[in-house]
Coordinates of C-alpha atoms and ligand atoms in Angstrom, one line a residue:
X1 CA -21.8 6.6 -11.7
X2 CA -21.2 10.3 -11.2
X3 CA -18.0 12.1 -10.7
X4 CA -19.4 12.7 -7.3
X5 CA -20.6 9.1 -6.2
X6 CA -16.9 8.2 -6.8
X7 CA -15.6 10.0 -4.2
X8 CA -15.3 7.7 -1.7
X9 CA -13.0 10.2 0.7
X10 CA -13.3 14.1 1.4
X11 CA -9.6 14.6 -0.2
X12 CA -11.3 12.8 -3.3
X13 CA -14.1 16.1 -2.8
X14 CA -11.0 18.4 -2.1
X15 CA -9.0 17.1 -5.5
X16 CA -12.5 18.0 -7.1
X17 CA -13.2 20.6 -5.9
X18 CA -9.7 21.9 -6.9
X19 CA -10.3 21.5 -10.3
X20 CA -13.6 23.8 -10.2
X21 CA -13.3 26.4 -8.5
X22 CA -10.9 29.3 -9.4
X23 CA -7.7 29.6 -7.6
X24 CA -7.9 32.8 -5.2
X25 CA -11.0 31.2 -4.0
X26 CA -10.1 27.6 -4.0
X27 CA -6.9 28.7 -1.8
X28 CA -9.0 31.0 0.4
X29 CA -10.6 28.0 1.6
X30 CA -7.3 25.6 1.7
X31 CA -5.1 27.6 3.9
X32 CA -3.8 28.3 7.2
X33 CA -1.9 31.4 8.7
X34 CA 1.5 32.0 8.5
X35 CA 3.8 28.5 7.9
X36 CA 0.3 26.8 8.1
X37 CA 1.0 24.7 11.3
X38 CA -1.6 24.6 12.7
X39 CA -3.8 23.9 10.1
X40 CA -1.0 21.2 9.3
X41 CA -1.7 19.4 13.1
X42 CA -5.2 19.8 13.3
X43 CA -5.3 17.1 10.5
X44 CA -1.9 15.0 11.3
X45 CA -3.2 15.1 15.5
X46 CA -5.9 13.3 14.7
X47 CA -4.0 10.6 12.9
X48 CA -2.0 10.2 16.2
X49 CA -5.0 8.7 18.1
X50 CA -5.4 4.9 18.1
X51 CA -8.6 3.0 18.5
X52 CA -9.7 0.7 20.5
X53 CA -11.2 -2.2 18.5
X54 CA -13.7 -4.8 19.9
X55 CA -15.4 -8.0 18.7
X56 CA -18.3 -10.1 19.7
X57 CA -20.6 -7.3 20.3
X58 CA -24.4 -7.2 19.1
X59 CA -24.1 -4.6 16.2
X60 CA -27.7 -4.6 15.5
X61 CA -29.7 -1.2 15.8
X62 CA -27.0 1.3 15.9
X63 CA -27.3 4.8 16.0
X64 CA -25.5 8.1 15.6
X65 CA -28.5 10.1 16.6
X66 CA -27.5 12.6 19.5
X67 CA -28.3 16.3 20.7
X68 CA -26.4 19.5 20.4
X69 CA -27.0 21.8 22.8
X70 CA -30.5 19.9 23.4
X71 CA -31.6 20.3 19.7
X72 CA -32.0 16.7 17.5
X73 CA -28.7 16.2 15.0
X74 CA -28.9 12.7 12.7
X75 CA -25.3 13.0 14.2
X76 CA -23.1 14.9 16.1
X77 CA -21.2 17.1 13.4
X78 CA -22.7 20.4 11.9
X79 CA -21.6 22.5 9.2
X80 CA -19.3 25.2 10.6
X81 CA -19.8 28.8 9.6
X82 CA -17.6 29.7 6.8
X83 CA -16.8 33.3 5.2
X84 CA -17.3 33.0 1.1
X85 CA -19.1 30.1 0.8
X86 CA -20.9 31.4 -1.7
X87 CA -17.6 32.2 -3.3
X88 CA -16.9 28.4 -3.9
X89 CA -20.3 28.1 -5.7
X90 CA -22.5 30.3 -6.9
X91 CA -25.3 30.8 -3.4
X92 CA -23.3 28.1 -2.1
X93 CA -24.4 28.5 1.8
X94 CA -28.2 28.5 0.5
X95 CA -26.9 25.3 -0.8
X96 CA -25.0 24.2 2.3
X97 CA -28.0 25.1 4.6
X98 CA -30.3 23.0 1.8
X99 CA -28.1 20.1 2.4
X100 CA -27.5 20.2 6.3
X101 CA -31.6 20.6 6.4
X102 CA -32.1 18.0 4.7
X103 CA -29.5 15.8 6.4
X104 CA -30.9 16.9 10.1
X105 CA -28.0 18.4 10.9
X106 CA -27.4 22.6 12.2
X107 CA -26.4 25.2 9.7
X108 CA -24.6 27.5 11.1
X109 CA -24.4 30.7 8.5
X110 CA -21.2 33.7 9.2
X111 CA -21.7 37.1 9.1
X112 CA -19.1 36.9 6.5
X113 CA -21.4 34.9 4.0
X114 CA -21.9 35.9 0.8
X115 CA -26.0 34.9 1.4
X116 CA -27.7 36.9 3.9
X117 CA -29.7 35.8 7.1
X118 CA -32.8 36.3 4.7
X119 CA -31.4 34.4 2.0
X120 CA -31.2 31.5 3.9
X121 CA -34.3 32.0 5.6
X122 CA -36.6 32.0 2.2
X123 CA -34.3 29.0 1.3
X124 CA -35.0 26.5 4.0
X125 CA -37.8 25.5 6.6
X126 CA -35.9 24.8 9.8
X127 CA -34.0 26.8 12.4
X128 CA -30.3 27.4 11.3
X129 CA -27.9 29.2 13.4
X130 CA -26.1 32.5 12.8
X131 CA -22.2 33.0 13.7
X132 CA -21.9 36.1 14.7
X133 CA -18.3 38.7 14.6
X134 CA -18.4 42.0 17.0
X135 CA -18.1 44.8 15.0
X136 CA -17.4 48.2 16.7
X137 CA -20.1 49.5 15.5
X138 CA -22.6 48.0 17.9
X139 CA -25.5 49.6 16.3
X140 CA -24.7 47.5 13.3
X141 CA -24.4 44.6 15.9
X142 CA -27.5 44.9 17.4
X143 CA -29.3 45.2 14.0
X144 CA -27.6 41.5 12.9
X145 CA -28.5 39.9 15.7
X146 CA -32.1 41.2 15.7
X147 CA -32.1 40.0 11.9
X148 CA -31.1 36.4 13.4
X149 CA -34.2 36.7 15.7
X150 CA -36.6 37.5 13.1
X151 CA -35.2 34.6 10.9
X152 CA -35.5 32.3 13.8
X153 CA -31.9 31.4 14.4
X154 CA -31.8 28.5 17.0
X155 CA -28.6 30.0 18.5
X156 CA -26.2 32.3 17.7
X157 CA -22.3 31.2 17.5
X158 CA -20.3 33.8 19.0
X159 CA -16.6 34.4 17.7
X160 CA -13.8 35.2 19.9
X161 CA -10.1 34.2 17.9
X162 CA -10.9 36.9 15.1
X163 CA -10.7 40.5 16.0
X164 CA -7.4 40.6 15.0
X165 CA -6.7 38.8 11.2
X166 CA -3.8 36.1 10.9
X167 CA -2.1 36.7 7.9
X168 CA -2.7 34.0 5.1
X169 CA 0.4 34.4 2.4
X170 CA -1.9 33.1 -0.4
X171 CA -4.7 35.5 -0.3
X172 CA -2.2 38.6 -0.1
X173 CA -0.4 36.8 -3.0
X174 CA -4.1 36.3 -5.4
X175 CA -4.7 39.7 -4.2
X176 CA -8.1 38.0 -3.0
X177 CA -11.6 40.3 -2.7
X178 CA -15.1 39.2 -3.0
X179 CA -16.6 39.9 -5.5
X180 CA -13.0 39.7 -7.4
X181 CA -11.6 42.6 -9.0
X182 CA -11.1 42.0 -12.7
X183 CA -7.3 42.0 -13.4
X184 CA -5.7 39.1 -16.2
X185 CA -4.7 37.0 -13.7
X186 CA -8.6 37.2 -11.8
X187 CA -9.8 36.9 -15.0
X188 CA -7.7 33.7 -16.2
X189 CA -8.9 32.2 -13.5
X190 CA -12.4 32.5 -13.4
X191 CA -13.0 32.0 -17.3
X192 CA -10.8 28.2 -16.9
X193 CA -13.6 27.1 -14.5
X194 CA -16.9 27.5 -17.2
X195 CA -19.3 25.9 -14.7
X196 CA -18.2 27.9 -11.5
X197 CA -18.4 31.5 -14.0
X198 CA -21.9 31.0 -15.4
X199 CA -23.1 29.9 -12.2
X200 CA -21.9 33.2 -10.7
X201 CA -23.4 35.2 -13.9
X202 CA -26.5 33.8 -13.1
X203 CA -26.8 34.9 -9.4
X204 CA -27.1 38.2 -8.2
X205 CA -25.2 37.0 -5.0
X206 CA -21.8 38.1 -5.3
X207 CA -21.1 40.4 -2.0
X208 CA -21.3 39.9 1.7
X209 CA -25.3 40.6 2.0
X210 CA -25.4 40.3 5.6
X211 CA -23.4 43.7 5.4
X212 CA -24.1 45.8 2.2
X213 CA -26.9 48.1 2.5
X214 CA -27.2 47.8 6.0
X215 CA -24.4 49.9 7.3
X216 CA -23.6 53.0 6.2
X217 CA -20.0 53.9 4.8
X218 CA -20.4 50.4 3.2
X219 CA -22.4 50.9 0.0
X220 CA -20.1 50.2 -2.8
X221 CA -17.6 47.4 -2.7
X222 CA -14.4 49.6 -2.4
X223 CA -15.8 51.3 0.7
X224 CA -16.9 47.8 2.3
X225 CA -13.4 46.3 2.1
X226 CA -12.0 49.0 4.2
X227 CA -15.1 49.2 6.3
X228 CA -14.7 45.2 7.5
X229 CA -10.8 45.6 7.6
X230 CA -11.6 48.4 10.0
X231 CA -14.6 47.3 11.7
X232 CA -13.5 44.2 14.0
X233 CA -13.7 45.9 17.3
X234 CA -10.2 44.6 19.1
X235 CA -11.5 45.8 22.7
X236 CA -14.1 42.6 22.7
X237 CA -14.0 40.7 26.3
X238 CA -15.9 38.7 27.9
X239 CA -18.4 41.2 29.0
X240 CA -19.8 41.4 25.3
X241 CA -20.7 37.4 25.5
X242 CA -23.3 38.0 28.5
X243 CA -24.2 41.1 26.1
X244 CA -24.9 38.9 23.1
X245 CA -26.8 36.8 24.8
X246 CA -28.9 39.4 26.5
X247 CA -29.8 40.7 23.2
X248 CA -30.2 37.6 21.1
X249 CA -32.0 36.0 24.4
X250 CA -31.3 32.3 23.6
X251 CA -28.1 30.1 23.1
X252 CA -25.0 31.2 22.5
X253 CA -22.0 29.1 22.0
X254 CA -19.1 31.0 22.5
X255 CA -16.1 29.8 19.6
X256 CA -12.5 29.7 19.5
X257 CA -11.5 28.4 22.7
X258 CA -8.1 26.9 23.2
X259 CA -7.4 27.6 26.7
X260 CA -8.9 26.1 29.6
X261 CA -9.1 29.2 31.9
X262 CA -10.4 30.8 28.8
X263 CA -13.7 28.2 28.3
X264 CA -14.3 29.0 32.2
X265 CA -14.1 32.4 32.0
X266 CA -17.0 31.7 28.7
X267 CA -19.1 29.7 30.8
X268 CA -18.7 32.2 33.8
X269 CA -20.3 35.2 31.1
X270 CA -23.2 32.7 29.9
X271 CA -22.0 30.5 27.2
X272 CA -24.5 27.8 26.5
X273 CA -21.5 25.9 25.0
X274 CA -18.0 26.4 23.9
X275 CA -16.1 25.4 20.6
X276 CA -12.8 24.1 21.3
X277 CA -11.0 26.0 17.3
X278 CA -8.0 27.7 16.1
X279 CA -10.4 28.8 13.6
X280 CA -9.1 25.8 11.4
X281 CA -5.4 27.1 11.6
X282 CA -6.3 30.1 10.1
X283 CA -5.4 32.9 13.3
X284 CA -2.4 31.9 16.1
X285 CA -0.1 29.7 13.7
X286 CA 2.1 27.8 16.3
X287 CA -1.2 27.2 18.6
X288 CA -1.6 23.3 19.4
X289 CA -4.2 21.3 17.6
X290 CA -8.0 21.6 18.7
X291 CA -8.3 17.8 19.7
X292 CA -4.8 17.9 21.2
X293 CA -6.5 20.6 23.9
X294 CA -10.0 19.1 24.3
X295 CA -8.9 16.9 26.7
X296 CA -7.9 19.8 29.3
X297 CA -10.8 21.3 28.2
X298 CA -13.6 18.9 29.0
X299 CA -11.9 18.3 32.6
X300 CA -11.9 22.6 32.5
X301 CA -15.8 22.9 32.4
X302 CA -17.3 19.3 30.9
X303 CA -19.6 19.0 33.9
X304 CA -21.2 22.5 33.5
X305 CA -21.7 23.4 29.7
X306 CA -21.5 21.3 26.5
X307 CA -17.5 21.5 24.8
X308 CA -17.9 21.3 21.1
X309 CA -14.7 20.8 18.6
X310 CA -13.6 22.1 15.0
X311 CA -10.8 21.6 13.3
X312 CA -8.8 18.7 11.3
X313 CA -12.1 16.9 10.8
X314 CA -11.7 14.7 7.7
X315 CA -13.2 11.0 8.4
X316 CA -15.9 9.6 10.6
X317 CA -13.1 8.4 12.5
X318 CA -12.3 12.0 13.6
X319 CA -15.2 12.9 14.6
X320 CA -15.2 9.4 16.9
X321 CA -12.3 10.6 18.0
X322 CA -13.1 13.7 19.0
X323 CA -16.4 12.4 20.8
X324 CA -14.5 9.9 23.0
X325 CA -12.3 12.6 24.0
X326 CA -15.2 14.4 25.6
X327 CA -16.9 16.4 22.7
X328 CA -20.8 16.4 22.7
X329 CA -20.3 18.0 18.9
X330 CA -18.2 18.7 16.2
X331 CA -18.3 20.5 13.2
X332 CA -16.9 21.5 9.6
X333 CA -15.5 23.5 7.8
X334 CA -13.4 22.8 4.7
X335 CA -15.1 19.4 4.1
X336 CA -18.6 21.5 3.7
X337 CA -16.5 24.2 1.5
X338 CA -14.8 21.0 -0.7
X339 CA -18.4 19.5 -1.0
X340 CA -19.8 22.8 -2.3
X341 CA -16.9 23.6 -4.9
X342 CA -17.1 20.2 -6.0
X343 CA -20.6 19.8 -6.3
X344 CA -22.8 22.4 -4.8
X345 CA -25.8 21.5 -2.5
X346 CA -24.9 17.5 -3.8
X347 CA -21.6 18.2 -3.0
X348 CA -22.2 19.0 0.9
X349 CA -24.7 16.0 1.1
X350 CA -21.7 13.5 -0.2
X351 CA -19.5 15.2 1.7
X352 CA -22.3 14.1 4.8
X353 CA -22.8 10.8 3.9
X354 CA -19.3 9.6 3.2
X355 CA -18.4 11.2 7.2
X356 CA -21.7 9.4 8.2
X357 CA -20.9 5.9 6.6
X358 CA -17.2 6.2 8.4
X359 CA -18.5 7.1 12.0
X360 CA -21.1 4.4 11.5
X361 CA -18.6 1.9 10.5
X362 CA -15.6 2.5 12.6
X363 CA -18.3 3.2 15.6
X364 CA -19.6 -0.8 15.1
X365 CA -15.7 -1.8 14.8
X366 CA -15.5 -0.6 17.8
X367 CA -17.9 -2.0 19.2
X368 CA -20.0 0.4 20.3
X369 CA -23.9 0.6 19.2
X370 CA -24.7 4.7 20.6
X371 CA -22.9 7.3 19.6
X372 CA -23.6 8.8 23.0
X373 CA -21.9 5.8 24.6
X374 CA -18.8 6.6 23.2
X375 CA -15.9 7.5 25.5
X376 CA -11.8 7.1 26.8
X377 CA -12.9 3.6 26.8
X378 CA -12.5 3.4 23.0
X379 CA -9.1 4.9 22.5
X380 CA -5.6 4.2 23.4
X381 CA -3.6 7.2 25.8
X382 CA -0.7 8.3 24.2
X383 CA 1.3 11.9 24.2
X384 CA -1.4 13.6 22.7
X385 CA -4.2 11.9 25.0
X386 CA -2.2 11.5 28.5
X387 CA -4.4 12.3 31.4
X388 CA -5.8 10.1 34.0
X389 CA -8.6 7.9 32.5
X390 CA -7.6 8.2 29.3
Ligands
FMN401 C1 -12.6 29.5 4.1 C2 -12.9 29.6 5.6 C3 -13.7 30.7 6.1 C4 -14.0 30.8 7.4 N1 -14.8 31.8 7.9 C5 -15.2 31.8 9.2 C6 -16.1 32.8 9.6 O1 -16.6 33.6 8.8 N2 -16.4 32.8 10.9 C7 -16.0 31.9 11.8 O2 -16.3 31.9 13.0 N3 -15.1 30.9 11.4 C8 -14.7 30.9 10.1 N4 -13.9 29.9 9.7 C9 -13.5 28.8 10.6 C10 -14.5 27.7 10.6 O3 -15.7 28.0 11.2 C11 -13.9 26.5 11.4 O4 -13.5 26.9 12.7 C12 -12.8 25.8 10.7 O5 -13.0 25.7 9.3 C13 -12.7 24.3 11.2 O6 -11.6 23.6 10.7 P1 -11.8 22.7 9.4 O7 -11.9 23.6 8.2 O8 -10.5 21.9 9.4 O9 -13.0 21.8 9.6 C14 -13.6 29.8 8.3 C15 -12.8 28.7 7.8 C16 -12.5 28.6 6.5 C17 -11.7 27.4 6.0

């Protein structure tokens, strides 16, 4: 059996995952802002919801097959867009997209990858979709999202909680940069992790490629640093969504809503669907959980646009959770990141199959057949789930 098959959980993946990749990177991805709150009750609110078990119920023929935002998922999760992925693994989002293709699931790649829109493109055969962050310059913008069109991205996933960065103690304290600057301590920790260090010498993908060579002022590494740090344009509103879509001219689900005037305001501008994220506890430390505010949300703008959810998702029971509080679709984050430091394109497709064996399961405990008949019906209300019907 391999070291992978015997994770049976994502923390198993996490504990791996831990253990191969080097520090600055592995804590990039395992952190939150600030005192890490958030990021703390996006995991713990989850545990707070009770289910609803029920016996005597046909469980033949089940199905987690579902739709997200009218395109086919093998179930309702997809891989969240995630800066530095290829950080945690040598080409790790070609990797991540491999696996998510393969699975049936959407890809969705950020402009922060390390892999560019092109790299993913020559890497897989289906549609993936493309996060996008509004720079000022719009030129810039404009070219990104017109690269997204010519690679054939199914929809673009629009950003909204990041134009202003939340501080995250341990990447100030590993004095983080991509690719990492060579001091004893960087050093240390790359040459500890063999496998991580000649998979990285044996790329040529070490930089954010959806940027370099395509802006100008952002040619060497020392310049792009300071060009991103300055570049997130802090005057974006809700204008720029019906803007973005304009351009891109298909969906665009509008992400890191927490608020429920906020995902009408989206919906008013065009969004196709909203994300209900605290960008996985990683912006307003202090902000409440994403499936503590889904509720509000669905009853906000359910009945005219898809709500979607990130954050906390660790189980197949979260993600049940989260549908049977209203979400059409969820996706992740760290769990993809885990499965890729632990074991690459593998990695991601355990870290599929162990969510996909949980949702199946706990679905059938519930007694429920159709992940699409999921609904209030299968949990218990409590403080975190209190409104009528539920
Ligand atoms: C290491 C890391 C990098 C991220 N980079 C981005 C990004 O570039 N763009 C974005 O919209 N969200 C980014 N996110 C947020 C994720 O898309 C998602 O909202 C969050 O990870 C969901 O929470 P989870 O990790 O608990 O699943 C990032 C998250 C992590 C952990």
């Amino acid at each position: 059996m391999s070291a992978l098959d015997r994770a049976l959980t994502i923390e198993d993946l996490r504990r791996m995952a831990r253990r191969r990749v080097p520090k600055m990177f592995y804590d990039y991805a395992d952190a939150g802002s600030y005192t890490e709150s958030t990021y703390r009750e996006n995991e713990t609110d989850f545990q707070k919801i009770k289910l609803r078990q029920k016996v005597a119920v046909d469980l033949n023929n089940r199905t987690l097959a579902s739709t997200m935002i009218g395109q086919p998922v093998t179930m309702p999760v997809a891989i969240a867009p995630a800066a530095t992925g290829g950080m945690q693994v040598a080409d790790g989002e070609i990797k991540a997209a491999k696996a998510a293709e393969k699975f049936g699931i959407p890809f969705t790649l950020s402009t922060m990858a390390v892999c560019s829109i092109e790299d993913i493109a020559e890497n897989t055969t289906k549609p993936f979709w493309f996060q996008l962050y509004v720079m000022k310059d719009r030129g810039f913008i404009e070219r990104l999202i017109d690269r997204a069109k010519v690679a054939k991205c199914s929809a673009l996933v629009l950003t909204m909680d990041l134009q202003i960065l939340g501080q995250r103690h341990k990447d100030i304290r590993n004095n983080l940069s991509t690719p990492p600057k060579f001091t004893p301590k960087s050093v240390w920790q790359m040459a500890t992790r063999p496998a991580w260090a000649f998979g990285m010498l044996g790329t040529k993908r070490r930089t954010f490629r959806n940027i370099v060579g395509h802006v100008t002022g952002a040619d060497d590494l020392s310049s792009l640093s300071s060009w991103t740090a300055a570049q997130f344009d802090p005057s974006l509103n809700w204008a720029d969504v019906t803007w973005v879509k304009n351009r891109f001219g298909g969906p665009v689900i509008v992400k890191g809503v927490l608020d429920a005037d906020d995902a009408a305001k989206a919906v008013d501008a065009g969004a196709d669907a909203v994300i209900v994220s605290n960008h996985g506890g990683r912006q307003l430390d202090g902000a409440p959980s994403s499936i503590r505010v889904l509720p509000e949300i669905v009853d906000a703008v359910g009945n005219r646009t898809e709500v979607h959810l990130d954050g906390g998702i660790r189980s197949g029971q979260d993600v049940l959770k989260a549908l049977a509080l209203g979400a059409k679709g969820t996706y992740i984050g760290r769990p993809m990141l885990y499965g890729l430091g632990a074991g690459g394109e593998a990695g991601v497709t355990r870290a599929l199959n162990i969510i996909q064996k949980e949702l199946d399961i706990t679905m059938a405990l519930c007694g429920e057949r159709d992940v699409n008949n999921l609904g209030p019906h299968n949990i218990y209300s409590n403080d975190l789930v209190r409104r009528q019907g539920y």
